[in-house]
mmCIF file with all atom_site columns, C-alpha atoms in Angstrom:
data_model
loop_
_atom_site.group_PDB
_atom_site.id
_atom_site.type_symbol
_atom_site.label_atom_id
_atom_site.label_alt_id
_atom_site.label_comp_id
_atom_site.label_asym_id
_atom_site.label_entity_id
_atom_site.label_seq_id
_atom_site.pdbx_PDB_ins_code
_atom_site.Cartn_x
_atom_site.Cartn_y
_atom_site.Cartn_z
_atom_site.occupancy
_atom_site.B_iso_or_equiv
_atom_site.pdbx_formal_charge
_atom_site.auth_seq_id
_atom_site.auth_comp_id
_atom_site.auth_asym_id
_atom_site.auth_atom_id
_atom_site.pdbx_PDB_model_num
ATOM 1   C CA . GLY K 1 1   ? 5.968   15.379  3.317   1.00 85.00 ? 14  GLY K CA 1
ATOM 2   C CA . ILE K 1 2   ? 3.255   15.167  0.709   1.00 90.00 ? 15  ILE K CA 1
ATOM 3   C CA . GLN K 1 3   ? -0.345  15.183  1.940   1.00 94.00 ? 16  GLN K CA 1
ATOM 4   C CA . VAL K 1 4   ? -3.015  12.918  0.434   1.00 96.00 ? 17  VAL K CA 1
ATOM 5   C CA . GLU K 1 5   ? -6.680  13.549  1.164   1.00 97.00 ? 18  GLU K CA 1
ATOM 6   C CA . GLN K 1 6   ? -9.517  11.301  0.060   1.00 98.00 ? 19  GLN K CA 1
ATOM 7   C CA . SER K 1 7   ? -13.213 12.035  0.008   1.00 98.00 ? 20  SER K CA 1
ATOM 8   C CA . PRO K 1 8   ? -15.751 11.037  1.014   1.00 98.00 ? 21  PRO K CA 1
ATOM 9   C CA . PRO K 1 9   ? -14.511 8.969   3.971   1.00 97.00 ? 22  PRO K CA 1
ATOM 10  C CA . ASP K 1 10  ? -17.582 6.749   3.823   1.00 97.00 ? 23  ASP K CA 1
ATOM 11  C CA . LEU K 1 11  ? -20.062 5.987   1.074   1.00 97.00 ? 24  LEU K CA 1
ATOM 12  C CA . ILE K 1 12  ? -23.147 3.777   1.126   1.00 97.00 ? 25  ILE K CA 1
ATOM 13  C CA . LEU K 1 13  ? -24.771 2.876   -2.189  1.00 96.00 ? 26  LEU K CA 1
ATOM 14  C CA . GLN K 1 14  ? -27.561 0.748   -3.460  1.00 97.00 ? 27  GLN K CA 1
ATOM 15  C CA . GLU K 1 15  ? -26.514 -1.919  -5.936  1.00 97.00 ? 28  GLU K CA 1
ATOM 16  C CA . GLY K 1 16  ? -26.519 -0.491  -9.456  1.00 97.00 ? 29  GLY K CA 1
ATOM 17  C CA . ALA K 1 17  ? -25.680 3.081   -8.458  1.00 98.00 ? 30  ALA K CA 1
ATOM 18  C CA . ASN K 1 18  ? -22.697 5.042   -9.703  1.00 97.00 ? 31  ASN K CA 1
ATOM 19  C CA . SER K 1 19  ? -20.098 6.824   -7.557  1.00 97.00 ? 32  SER K CA 1
ATOM 20  C CA . THR K 1 20  ? -17.092 9.121   -7.756  1.00 98.00 ? 33  THR K CA 1
ATOM 21  C CA . LEU K 1 21  ? -14.216 8.993   -5.284  1.00 98.00 ? 34  LEU K CA 1
ATOM 22  C CA . ARG K 1 22  ? -11.728 11.856  -5.075  1.00 98.00 ? 35  ARG K CA 1
ATOM 23  C CA . CYS K 1 23  ? -8.048  12.068  -4.155  1.00 98.00 ? 36  CYS K CA 1
ATOM 24  C CA . ASN K 1 24  ? -6.294  15.422  -3.645  1.00 98.00 ? 37  ASN K CA 1
ATOM 25  C CA . PHE K 1 25  ? -2.536  15.665  -3.168  1.00 97.00 ? 38  PHE K CA 1
ATOM 26  C CA . SER K 1 26  ? -0.423  18.558  -2.019  1.00 95.00 ? 39  SER K CA 1
ATOM 27  C CA . ASP K 1 27  ? 2.603   18.387  -4.318  1.00 93.00 ? 40  ASP K CA 1
ATOM 28  C CA . SER K 1 28  ? 3.704   17.103  -7.709  1.00 92.00 ? 41  SER K CA 1
ATOM 29  C CA . VAL K 1 29  ? 3.947   13.329  -7.887  1.00 91.00 ? 42  VAL K CA 1
ATOM 30  C CA . ASN K 1 30  ? 5.901   10.792  -9.900  1.00 89.00 ? 43  ASN K CA 1
ATOM 31  C CA . ASN K 1 31  ? 3.061   8.327   -9.876  1.00 90.00 ? 44  ASN K CA 1
ATOM 32  C CA . LEU K 1 32  ? -0.422  7.751   -8.512  1.00 95.00 ? 45  LEU K CA 1
ATOM 33  C CA . GLN K 1 33  ? -2.256  4.504   -7.946  1.00 96.00 ? 46  GLN K CA 1
ATOM 34  C CA . TRP K 1 34  ? -5.733  3.421   -6.857  1.00 97.00 ? 47  TRP K CA 1
ATOM 35  C CA . PHE K 1 35  ? -6.182  0.287   -4.747  1.00 97.00 ? 48  PHE K CA 1
ATOM 36  C CA . HIS K 1 36  ? -9.140  -1.693  -3.456  1.00 98.00 ? 49  HIS K CA 1
ATOM 37  C CA . GLN K 1 37  ? -8.748  -3.411  -0.091  1.00 97.00 ? 50  GLN K CA 1
ATOM 38  C CA . ASN K 1 38  ? -11.258 -6.215  0.141   1.00 92.00 ? 51  ASN K CA 1
ATOM 39  C CA . PRO K 1 39  ? -12.906 -7.345  3.383   1.00 88.00 ? 52  PRO K CA 1
ATOM 40  C CA . TRP K 1 40  ? -10.152 -9.964  3.813   1.00 88.00 ? 53  TRP K CA 1
ATOM 41  C CA . GLY K 1 41  ? -7.493  -7.238  3.785   1.00 91.00 ? 54  GLY K CA 1
ATOM 42  C CA . GLN K 1 42  ? -5.918  -7.922  0.390   1.00 94.00 ? 55  GLN K CA 1
ATOM 43  C CA . LEU K 1 43  ? -4.847  -4.804  -1.501  1.00 96.00 ? 56  LEU K CA 1
ATOM 44  C CA . ILE K 1 44  ? -5.573  -5.019  -5.211  1.00 95.00 ? 57  ILE K CA 1
ATOM 45  C CA . ASN K 1 45  ? -4.091  -2.544  -7.649  1.00 95.00 ? 58  ASN K CA 1
ATOM 46  C CA . LEU K 1 46  ? -6.835  -0.990  -9.769  1.00 96.00 ? 59  LEU K CA 1
ATOM 47  C CA . PHE K 1 47  ? -4.966  1.672   -11.720 1.00 96.00 ? 60  PHE K CA 1
ATOM 48  C CA . TYR K 1 48  ? -1.471  3.057   -12.155 1.00 94.00 ? 61  TYR K CA 1
ATOM 49  C CA . ILE K 1 49  ? -2.385  6.527   -13.386 1.00 95.00 ? 62  ILE K CA 1
ATOM 50  C CA . PRO K 1 50  ? 0.112   9.390   -12.904 1.00 93.00 ? 63  PRO K CA 1
ATOM 51  C CA . SER K 1 51  ? -1.852  11.367  -15.508 1.00 93.00 ? 64  SER K CA 1
ATOM 52  C CA . GLY K 1 52  ? -4.663  10.976  -18.003 1.00 95.00 ? 65  GLY K CA 1
ATOM 53  C CA . THR K 1 53  ? -7.643  8.636   -18.072 1.00 96.00 ? 66  THR K CA 1
ATOM 54  C CA . LYS K 1 54  ? -7.890  4.862   -17.961 1.00 96.00 ? 67  LYS K CA 1
ATOM 55  C CA . GLN K 1 55  ? -10.834 2.474   -17.993 1.00 96.00 ? 68  GLN K CA 1
ATOM 56  C CA . ASN K 1 56  ? -11.151 -1.125  -16.880 1.00 95.00 ? 69  ASN K CA 1
ATOM 57  C CA . GLY K 1 57  ? -14.652 -2.519  -17.147 1.00 96.00 ? 70  GLY K CA 1
ATOM 58  C CA . ARG K 1 58  ? -16.989 -0.685  -14.776 1.00 97.00 ? 71  ARG K CA 1
ATOM 59  C CA . LEU K 1 59  ? -14.103 1.290   -13.277 1.00 97.00 ? 72  LEU K CA 1
ATOM 60  C CA . SER K 1 60  ? -12.355 4.297   -14.690 1.00 97.00 ? 73  SER K CA 1
ATOM 61  C CA . ALA K 1 61  ? -9.903  6.828   -13.308 1.00 97.00 ? 74  ALA K CA 1
ATOM 62  C CA . THR K 1 62  ? -8.709  10.279  -14.252 1.00 98.00 ? 75  THR K CA 1
ATOM 63  C CA . THR K 1 63  ? -5.689  12.131  -12.887 1.00 97.00 ? 76  THR K CA 1
ATOM 64  C CA . VAL K 1 64  ? -5.186  15.843  -13.526 1.00 97.00 ? 77  VAL K CA 1
ATOM 65  C CA . ALA K 1 65  ? -1.617  16.200  -12.321 1.00 94.00 ? 78  ALA K CA 1
ATOM 66  C CA . THR K 1 66  ? -1.437  19.964  -12.895 1.00 95.00 ? 79  THR K CA 1
ATOM 67  C CA . GLU K 1 67  ? -4.400  20.462  -10.559 1.00 96.00 ? 80  GLU K CA 1
ATOM 68  C CA . ARG K 1 68  ? -3.242  17.763  -8.111  1.00 97.00 ? 81  ARG K CA 1
ATOM 69  C CA . TYR K 1 69  ? -6.269  15.518  -7.992  1.00 98.00 ? 82  TYR K CA 1
ATOM 70  C CA . SER K 1 70  ? -7.485  12.162  -9.203  1.00 98.00 ? 83  SER K CA 1
ATOM 71  C CA . LEU K 1 71  ? -10.965 10.691  -9.506  1.00 98.00 ? 84  LEU K CA 1
ATOM 72  C CA . LEU K 1 72  ? -12.091 7.071   -9.438  1.00 98.00 ? 85  LEU K CA 1
ATOM 73  C CA . TYR K 1 73  ? -15.449 6.317   -11.044 1.00 98.00 ? 86  TYR K CA 1
ATOM 74  C CA . ILE K 1 74  ? -17.422 3.178   -10.236 1.00 98.00 ? 87  ILE K CA 1
ATOM 75  C CA . SER K 1 75  ? -20.445 2.511   -12.418 1.00 97.00 ? 88  SER K CA 1
ATOM 76  C CA . SER K 1 76  ? -23.263 0.024   -11.868 1.00 97.00 ? 89  SER K CA 1
ATOM 77  C CA . SER K 1 77  ? -21.865 -0.888  -8.449  1.00 97.00 ? 90  SER K CA 1
ATOM 78  C CA . GLN K 1 78  ? -22.070 -4.461  -7.173  1.00 97.00 ? 91  GLN K CA 1
ATOM 79  C CA . THR K 1 79  ? -21.912 -5.823  -3.643  1.00 96.00 ? 92  THR K CA 1
ATOM 80  C CA . THR K 1 80  ? -18.452 -7.191  -4.424  1.00 95.00 ? 93  THR K CA 1
ATOM 81  C CA . ASP K 1 81  ? -17.245 -3.593  -4.873  1.00 96.00 ? 94  ASP K CA 1
ATOM 82  C CA . SER K 1 82  ? -17.545 -3.106  -1.108  1.00 96.00 ? 95  SER K CA 1
ATOM 83  C CA . GLY K 1 83  ? -14.339 -2.420  0.759   1.00 96.00 ? 96  GLY K CA 1
ATOM 84  C CA . VAL K 1 84  ? -11.903 0.427   1.168   1.00 98.00 ? 97  VAL K CA 1
ATOM 85  C CA . TYR K 1 85  ? -10.512 2.344   -1.792  1.00 98.00 ? 98  TYR K CA 1
ATOM 86  C CA . PHE K 1 86  ? -7.092  3.919   -1.351  1.00 98.00 ? 99  PHE K CA 1
ATOM 87  C CA . CYS K 1 87  ? -5.233  6.473   -3.399  1.00 97.00 ? 100 CYS K CA 1
ATOM 88  C CA . ALA K 1 88  ? -1.427  6.258   -3.140  1.00 96.00 ? 101 ALA K CA 1
ATOM 89  C CA . VAL K 1 89  ? 1.199   8.634   -4.489  1.00 95.00 ? 102 VAL K CA 1
ATOM 90  C CA . GLU K 1 90  ? 4.951   8.490   -4.925  1.00 90.00 ? 103 GLU K CA 1
ATOM 91  C CA . SER K 1 91  ? 6.965   11.704  -4.749  1.00 87.00 ? 104 SER K CA 1
ATOM 92  C CA . ASN K 1 92  ? 10.713  12.079  -4.109  1.00 81.00 ? 105 ASN K CA 1
ATOM 93  C CA . ASN K 1 93  ? 11.129  8.848   -2.161  1.00 80.00 ? 106 ASN K CA 1
ATOM 94  C CA . ASP K 1 94  ? 7.941   9.527   -0.216  1.00 84.00 ? 107 ASP K CA 1
ATOM 95  C CA . MET K 1 95  ? 5.243   6.919   -0.770  1.00 88.00 ? 108 MET K CA 1
ATOM 96  C CA . ARG K 1 96  ? 1.966   7.963   0.840   1.00 93.00 ? 109 ARG K CA 1
ATOM 97  C CA . PHE K 1 97  ? -1.477  6.445   1.054   1.00 96.00 ? 110 PHE K CA 1
ATOM 98  C CA . GLY K 1 98  ? -4.600  8.422   1.752   1.00 96.00 ? 111 GLY K CA 1
ATOM 99  C CA . ALA K 1 99  ? -6.907  7.444   4.604   1.00 96.00 ? 112 ALA K CA 1
ATOM 100 C CA . GLY K 1 100 ? -9.254  5.725   2.168   1.00 97.00 ? 113 GLY K CA 1
ATOM 101 C CA . THR K 1 101 ? -12.934 5.768   1.231   1.00 98.00 ? 114 THR K CA 1
ATOM 102 C CA . ARG K 1 102 ? -14.988 2.973   2.780   1.00 97.00 ? 115 ARG K CA 1
ATOM 103 C CA . LEU K 1 103 ? -17.621 1.866   0.275   1.00 97.00 ? 116 LEU K CA 1
ATOM 104 C CA . THR K 1 104 ? -20.595 -0.268  1.225   1.00 97.00 ? 117 THR K CA 1
ATOM 105 C CA . VAL K 1 105 ? -22.839 -1.503  -1.585  1.00 97.00 ? 118 VAL K CA 1
ATOM 106 C CA . LYS K 1 106 ? -26.188 -2.827  -0.409  1.00 97.00 ? 119 LYS K CA 1
ATOM 107 C CA . PRO K 1 107 ? -28.175 -5.402  -2.382  1.00 95.00 ? 120 PRO K CA 1
ATOM 108 C CA . ASP Q 2 1   ? 5.011   -16.660 -10.861 1.00 52.00 ? 17  ASP Q CA 1
ATOM 109 C CA . THR Q 2 2   ? 2.650   -16.692 -7.888  1.00 69.00 ? 18  THR Q CA 1
ATOM 110 C CA . GLY Q 2 3   ? 2.811   -13.030 -6.929  1.00 93.00 ? 19  GLY Q CA 1
ATOM 111 C CA . VAL Q 2 4   ? 4.256   -11.516 -3.767  1.00 97.00 ? 20  VAL Q CA 1
ATOM 112 C CA . SER Q 2 5   ? 4.637   -13.993 -0.900  1.00 97.00 ? 21  SER Q CA 1
ATOM 113 C CA . GLN Q 2 6   ? 4.936   -13.072 2.754   1.00 98.00 ? 22  GLN Q CA 1
ATOM 114 C CA . ASP Q 2 7   ? 5.847   -15.360 5.597   1.00 97.00 ? 23  ASP Q CA 1
ATOM 115 C CA . PRO Q 2 8   ? 4.566   -15.960 8.194   1.00 97.00 ? 24  PRO Q CA 1
ATOM 116 C CA . ARG Q 2 9   ? 0.906   -14.974 7.771   1.00 97.00 ? 25  ARG Q CA 1
ATOM 117 C CA . HIS Q 2 10  ? 0.489   -14.535 11.509  1.00 97.00 ? 26  HIS Q CA 1
ATOM 118 C CA . LYS Q 2 11  ? 2.961   -14.045 14.325  1.00 98.00 ? 27  LYS Q CA 1
ATOM 119 C CA . ILE Q 2 12  ? 2.221   -13.830 18.025  1.00 98.00 ? 28  ILE Q CA 1
ATOM 120 C CA . THR Q 2 13  ? 5.163   -12.836 20.173  1.00 98.00 ? 29  THR Q CA 1
ATOM 121 C CA . LYS Q 2 14  ? 5.842   -11.728 23.713  1.00 98.00 ? 30  LYS Q CA 1
ATOM 122 C CA . ARG Q 2 15  ? 6.859   -8.149  24.376  1.00 98.00 ? 31  ARG Q CA 1
ATOM 123 C CA . GLY Q 2 16  ? 10.621  -7.752  24.221  1.00 98.00 ? 32  GLY Q CA 1
ATOM 124 C CA . GLN Q 2 17  ? 11.213  -10.553 21.713  1.00 98.00 ? 33  GLN Q CA 1
ATOM 125 C CA . ASN Q 2 18  ? 12.688  -10.037 18.257  1.00 98.00 ? 34  ASN Q CA 1
ATOM 126 C CA . VAL Q 2 19  ? 10.707  -10.964 15.146  1.00 98.00 ? 35  VAL Q CA 1
ATOM 127 C CA . THR Q 2 20  ? 11.647  -11.267 11.486  1.00 98.00 ? 36  THR Q CA 1
ATOM 128 C CA . PHE Q 2 21  ? 9.318   -11.287 8.497   1.00 98.00 ? 37  PHE Q CA 1
ATOM 129 C CA . ARG Q 2 22  ? 10.143  -12.399 4.974   1.00 98.00 ? 38  ARG Q CA 1
ATOM 130 C CA . CYS Q 2 23  ? 8.905   -11.100 1.629   1.00 98.00 ? 39  CYS Q CA 1
ATOM 131 C CA . ASP Q 2 24  ? 9.475   -12.757 -1.741  1.00 97.00 ? 40  ASP Q CA 1
ATOM 132 C CA . PRO Q 2 25  ? 8.639   -10.298 -4.540  1.00 96.00 ? 41  PRO Q CA 1
ATOM 133 C CA . ILE Q 2 26  ? 7.631   -11.052 -8.097  1.00 95.00 ? 42  ILE Q CA 1
ATOM 134 C CA . SER Q 2 27  ? 10.885  -12.282 -9.582  1.00 91.00 ? 43  SER Q CA 1
ATOM 135 C CA . GLU Q 2 28  ? 11.324  -9.649  -12.292 1.00 90.00 ? 44  GLU Q CA 1
ATOM 136 C CA . HIS Q 2 29  ? 10.451  -6.723  -10.007 1.00 92.00 ? 45  HIS Q CA 1
ATOM 137 C CA . ASN Q 2 30  ? 13.416  -4.611  -8.951  1.00 92.00 ? 46  ASN Q CA 1
ATOM 138 C CA . ARG Q 2 31  ? 11.577  -2.492  -6.355  1.00 92.00 ? 47  ARG Q CA 1
ATOM 139 C CA . LEU Q 2 32  ? 10.376  -3.768  -3.018  1.00 95.00 ? 48  LEU Q CA 1
ATOM 140 C CA . TYR Q 2 33  ? 8.410   -1.782  -0.424  1.00 94.00 ? 49  TYR Q CA 1
ATOM 141 C CA . TRP Q 2 34  ? 7.472   -2.355  3.208   1.00 96.00 ? 50  TRP Q CA 1
ATOM 142 C CA . TYR Q 2 35  ? 4.365   -0.801  4.754   1.00 96.00 ? 51  TYR Q CA 1
ATOM 143 C CA . ARG Q 2 36  ? 2.608   -1.087  8.099   1.00 96.00 ? 52  ARG Q CA 1
ATOM 144 C CA . GLN Q 2 37  ? -1.154  -0.917  8.452   1.00 97.00 ? 53  GLN Q CA 1
ATOM 145 C CA . THR Q 2 38  ? -3.114  -0.563  11.679  1.00 95.00 ? 54  THR Q CA 1
ATOM 146 C CA . LEU Q 2 39  ? -6.850  -1.054  11.997  1.00 91.00 ? 55  LEU Q CA 1
ATOM 147 C CA . GLY Q 2 40  ? -8.871  1.588   10.184  1.00 89.00 ? 56  GLY Q CA 1
ATOM 148 C CA . GLN Q 2 41  ? -5.856  3.349   8.722   1.00 92.00 ? 57  GLN Q CA 1
ATOM 149 C CA . GLY Q 2 42  ? -4.191  3.458   5.343   1.00 94.00 ? 58  GLY Q CA 1
ATOM 150 C CA . PRO Q 2 43  ? -0.851  1.709   4.867   1.00 96.00 ? 59  PRO Q CA 1
ATOM 151 C CA . GLU Q 2 44  ? 2.093   3.641   6.311   1.00 94.00 ? 60  GLU Q CA 1
ATOM 152 C CA . PHE Q 2 45  ? 5.314   3.607   4.293   1.00 93.00 ? 61  PHE Q CA 1
ATOM 153 C CA . LEU Q 2 46  ? 8.385   2.235   6.101   1.00 94.00 ? 62  LEU Q CA 1
ATOM 154 C CA . THR Q 2 47  ? 11.175  1.666   3.582   1.00 93.00 ? 63  THR Q CA 1
ATOM 155 C CA . TYR Q 2 48  ? 11.956  0.556   0.052   1.00 92.00 ? 64  TYR Q CA 1
ATOM 156 C CA . PHE Q 2 49  ? 14.682  -1.064  -2.022  1.00 93.00 ? 65  PHE Q CA 1
ATOM 157 C CA . GLN Q 2 50  ? 15.682  -0.782  -5.625  1.00 91.00 ? 66  GLN Q CA 1
ATOM 158 C CA . ASN Q 2 51  ? 17.538  -4.006  -6.317  1.00 90.00 ? 67  ASN Q CA 1
ATOM 159 C CA . GLU Q 2 52  ? 19.712  -4.494  -3.217  1.00 89.00 ? 68  GLU Q CA 1
ATOM 160 C CA . ALA Q 2 53  ? 20.022  -0.783  -2.384  1.00 88.00 ? 69  ALA Q CA 1
ATOM 161 C CA . GLN Q 2 54  ? 17.855  0.593   0.408   1.00 87.00 ? 70  GLN Q CA 1
ATOM 162 C CA . LEU Q 2 55  ? 16.982  3.997   -1.014  1.00 86.00 ? 71  LEU Q CA 1
ATOM 163 C CA . GLU Q 2 56  ? 14.776  5.311   1.773   1.00 82.00 ? 72  GLU Q CA 1
ATOM 164 C CA . LYS Q 2 57  ? 14.812  4.265   5.393   1.00 79.00 ? 73  LYS Q CA 1
ATOM 165 C CA . SER Q 2 58  ? 14.199  7.457   7.308   1.00 79.00 ? 74  SER Q CA 1
ATOM 166 C CA . ARG Q 2 59  ? 10.564  6.475   7.752   1.00 80.00 ? 75  ARG Q CA 1
ATOM 167 C CA . LEU Q 2 60  ? 11.325  3.306   9.665   1.00 81.00 ? 76  LEU Q CA 1
ATOM 168 C CA . LEU Q 2 61  ? 9.468   3.836   12.901  1.00 81.00 ? 77  LEU Q CA 1
ATOM 169 C CA . SER Q 2 62  ? 12.448  3.580   15.225  1.00 88.00 ? 78  SER Q CA 1
ATOM 170 C CA . ASP Q 2 63  ? 15.951  2.132   15.385  1.00 91.00 ? 79  ASP Q CA 1
ATOM 171 C CA . ARG Q 2 64  ? 14.349  -1.146  16.482  1.00 95.00 ? 80  ARG Q CA 1
ATOM 172 C CA . PHE Q 2 65  ? 13.188  -1.616  12.866  1.00 95.00 ? 81  PHE Q CA 1
ATOM 173 C CA . SER Q 2 66  ? 15.577  -2.721  10.138  1.00 95.00 ? 82  SER Q CA 1
ATOM 174 C CA . ALA Q 2 67  ? 15.247  -4.230  6.685   1.00 96.00 ? 83  ALA Q CA 1
ATOM 175 C CA . GLU Q 2 68  ? 17.535  -6.027  4.289   1.00 95.00 ? 84  GLU Q CA 1
ATOM 176 C CA . ARG Q 2 69  ? 17.379  -7.235  0.718   1.00 95.00 ? 85  ARG Q CA 1
ATOM 177 C CA . PRO Q 2 70  ? 20.498  -9.295  0.089   1.00 89.00 ? 86  PRO Q CA 1
ATOM 178 C CA . LYS Q 2 71  ? 21.272  -9.846  -3.592  1.00 87.00 ? 87  LYS Q CA 1
ATOM 179 C CA . GLY Q 2 72  ? 18.184  -7.893  -4.603  1.00 85.00 ? 88  GLY Q CA 1
ATOM 180 C CA . SER Q 2 73  ? 15.850  -10.845 -4.222  1.00 91.00 ? 89  SER Q CA 1
ATOM 181 C CA . PHE Q 2 74  ? 13.812  -11.557 -1.079  1.00 96.00 ? 90  PHE Q CA 1
ATOM 182 C CA . SER Q 2 75  ? 13.675  -9.067  1.771   1.00 97.00 ? 91  SER Q CA 1
ATOM 183 C CA . THR Q 2 76  ? 13.434  -9.332  5.535   1.00 97.00 ? 92  THR Q CA 1
ATOM 184 C CA . LEU Q 2 77  ? 12.008  -6.875  8.038   1.00 97.00 ? 93  LEU Q CA 1
ATOM 185 C CA . GLU Q 2 78  ? 13.197  -7.254  11.612  1.00 97.00 ? 94  GLU Q CA 1
ATOM 186 C CA . ILE Q 2 79  ? 11.730  -5.675  14.714  1.00 97.00 ? 95  ILE Q CA 1
ATOM 187 C CA . GLN Q 2 80  ? 13.870  -5.893  17.827  1.00 97.00 ? 96  GLN Q CA 1
ATOM 188 C CA . ARG Q 2 81  ? 12.557  -5.689  21.391  1.00 97.00 ? 97  ARG Q CA 1
ATOM 189 C CA . THR Q 2 82  ? 8.936   -5.698  20.269  1.00 97.00 ? 98  THR Q CA 1
ATOM 190 C CA . GLU Q 2 83  ? 6.388   -3.480  22.005  1.00 97.00 ? 99  GLU Q CA 1
ATOM 191 C CA . GLN Q 2 84  ? 2.609   -3.776  22.122  1.00 96.00 ? 100 GLN Q CA 1
ATOM 192 C CA . GLY Q 2 85  ? 2.360   -0.752  19.822  1.00 95.00 ? 101 GLY Q CA 1
ATOM 193 C CA . ASP Q 2 86  ? 4.102   -2.751  17.114  1.00 97.00 ? 102 ASP Q CA 1
ATOM 194 C CA . SER Q 2 87  ? 0.998   -4.907  16.715  1.00 97.00 ? 103 SER Q CA 1
ATOM 195 C CA . ALA Q 2 88  ? -0.174  -4.342  13.146  1.00 97.00 ? 104 ALA Q CA 1
ATOM 196 C CA . MET Q 2 89  ? -0.295  -5.812  9.656   1.00 97.00 ? 105 MET Q CA 1
ATOM 197 C CA . TYR Q 2 90  ? 3.059   -5.602  7.881   1.00 98.00 ? 106 TYR Q CA 1
ATOM 198 C CA . LEU Q 2 91  ? 2.688   -5.437  4.116   1.00 97.00 ? 107 LEU Q CA 1
ATOM 199 C CA . CYS Q 2 92  ? 5.200   -5.956  1.351   1.00 97.00 ? 108 CYS Q CA 1
ATOM 200 C CA . ALA Q 2 93  ? 4.785   -4.801  -2.243  1.00 96.00 ? 109 ALA Q CA 1
ATOM 201 C CA . SER Q 2 94  ? 6.924   -5.048  -5.352  1.00 95.00 ? 110 SER Q CA 1
ATOM 202 C CA . SER Q 2 95  ? 7.073   -3.174  -8.631  1.00 93.00 ? 111 SER Q CA 1
ATOM 203 C CA . LEU Q 2 96  ? 9.237   -2.271  -11.586 1.00 89.00 ? 112 LEU Q CA 1
ATOM 204 C CA . GLY Q 2 97  ? 10.910  1.102   -11.609 1.00 82.00 ? 113 GLY Q CA 1
ATOM 205 C CA . GLN Q 2 98  ? 13.814  3.124   -12.886 1.00 73.00 ? 114 GLN Q CA 1
ATOM 206 C CA . GLY Q 2 99  ? 15.136  6.422   -11.706 1.00 65.00 ? 115 GLY Q CA 1
ATOM 207 C CA . GLY Q 2 100 ? 12.998  8.192   -9.182  1.00 63.00 ? 116 GLY Q CA 1
ATOM 208 C CA . ALA Q 2 101 ? 9.774   6.217   -9.194  1.00 67.00 ? 117 ALA Q CA 1
ATOM 209 C CA . ALA Q 2 102 ? 7.954   3.019   -9.932  1.00 69.00 ? 118 ALA Q CA 1
ATOM 210 C CA . ASN Q 2 103 ? 6.894   2.780   -13.555 1.00 73.00 ? 119 ASN Q CA 1
ATOM 211 C CA . TYR Q 2 104 ? 4.152   0.253   -12.908 1.00 80.00 ? 120 TYR Q CA 1
ATOM 212 C CA . GLY Q 2 105 ? 1.619   -0.435  -10.228 1.00 87.00 ? 121 GLY Q CA 1
ATOM 213 C CA . TYR Q 2 106 ? 2.501   -2.150  -6.997  1.00 92.00 ? 122 TYR Q CA 1
ATOM 214 C CA . THR Q 2 107 ? 1.601   -5.766  -6.297  1.00 94.00 ? 123 THR Q CA 1
ATOM 215 C CA . PHE Q 2 108 ? 0.997   -6.372  -2.610  1.00 96.00 ? 124 PHE Q CA 1
ATOM 216 C CA . GLY Q 2 109 ? 1.408   -9.555  -0.647  1.00 97.00 ? 125 GLY Q CA 1
ATOM 217 C CA . SER Q 2 110 ? -1.197  -10.771 1.833   1.00 96.00 ? 126 SER Q CA 1
ATOM 218 C CA . GLY Q 2 111 ? 0.730   -9.375  4.772   1.00 97.00 ? 127 GLY Q CA 1
ATOM 219 C CA . THR Q 2 112 ? 2.024   -10.629 8.107   1.00 98.00 ? 128 THR Q CA 1
ATOM 220 C CA . ARG Q 2 113 ? -0.205  -9.899  11.070  1.00 97.00 ? 129 ARG Q CA 1
ATOM 221 C CA . LEU Q 2 114 ? 1.866   -9.287  14.197  1.00 98.00 ? 130 LEU Q CA 1
ATOM 222 C CA . THR Q 2 115 ? 0.371   -9.475  17.664  1.00 98.00 ? 131 THR Q CA 1
ATOM 223 C CA . VAL Q 2 116 ? 2.577   -8.514  20.588  1.00 98.00 ? 132 VAL Q CA 1
ATOM 224 C CA . VAL Q 2 117 ? 1.285   -9.746  23.944  1.00 97.00 ? 133 VAL Q CA 1
#
C-alpha cells in the first residue's frame, strides 16, 4: 500500500514563530488532506488539497503531486495551535494517515 | 446539521463480549469511513461505504470486525468476541465523493473509546 511519511515527528516553538510541516507519499494520490488533532482528540480538517496552494488565515498548504509531497505552513503560531498535525491521502481505495507531527507552542 | 455523531462516546466491555458502535454522518454525505486510533498513532483505515455499498473491507482487522450501512444512512461497526488488543478509539468520518475518491474533506466524529477489560 501507499506509504505516508511526515516530518518532523516533534516540533517545539515559541509563540509567534513560523513553521513548516512536510508530508511525503510514495504513490500518486486522488486526494490529500491535512488535519489537526486537538488535545481532546477531535480531528479537524484543515485543508483538502490534492494539488496546488490554499490559504486559510495563518495556515497555508501546498501540494506538489508530481513530486509526491505536501507542505503545511503555520505562521505566527499560537498556543492553541498545539496538537498533532496529520497528513492523509486517498489512493485506489487505500486511505492512509501519516504518523503525525506533534507541535507544542510555548507562551 | 450537527456534524458527524458517534454513539456511545465510551464503552467498557469484558473480553469475549460483542460490541456495536453507531455513526450518523452528515446527511448529504454519501461516503462514510471507519478508522481506529491507538495512543500515539495516526488513525488506521478499516473500511468505507459509498451510499450503502461497502467498497473496501479488506483492511478490517479480522473476521471479528464487520460494518454495515443500511439504506446509505447511519452505519454500525461491530466487534465480536472482543480482545484486550481491541481497546482503542474508533473514529467515523463522512464526505462527499464520486468515482474513485472523496471530492471534499472528511468530517470526523468525536469517536467511541473502547476499553476491553
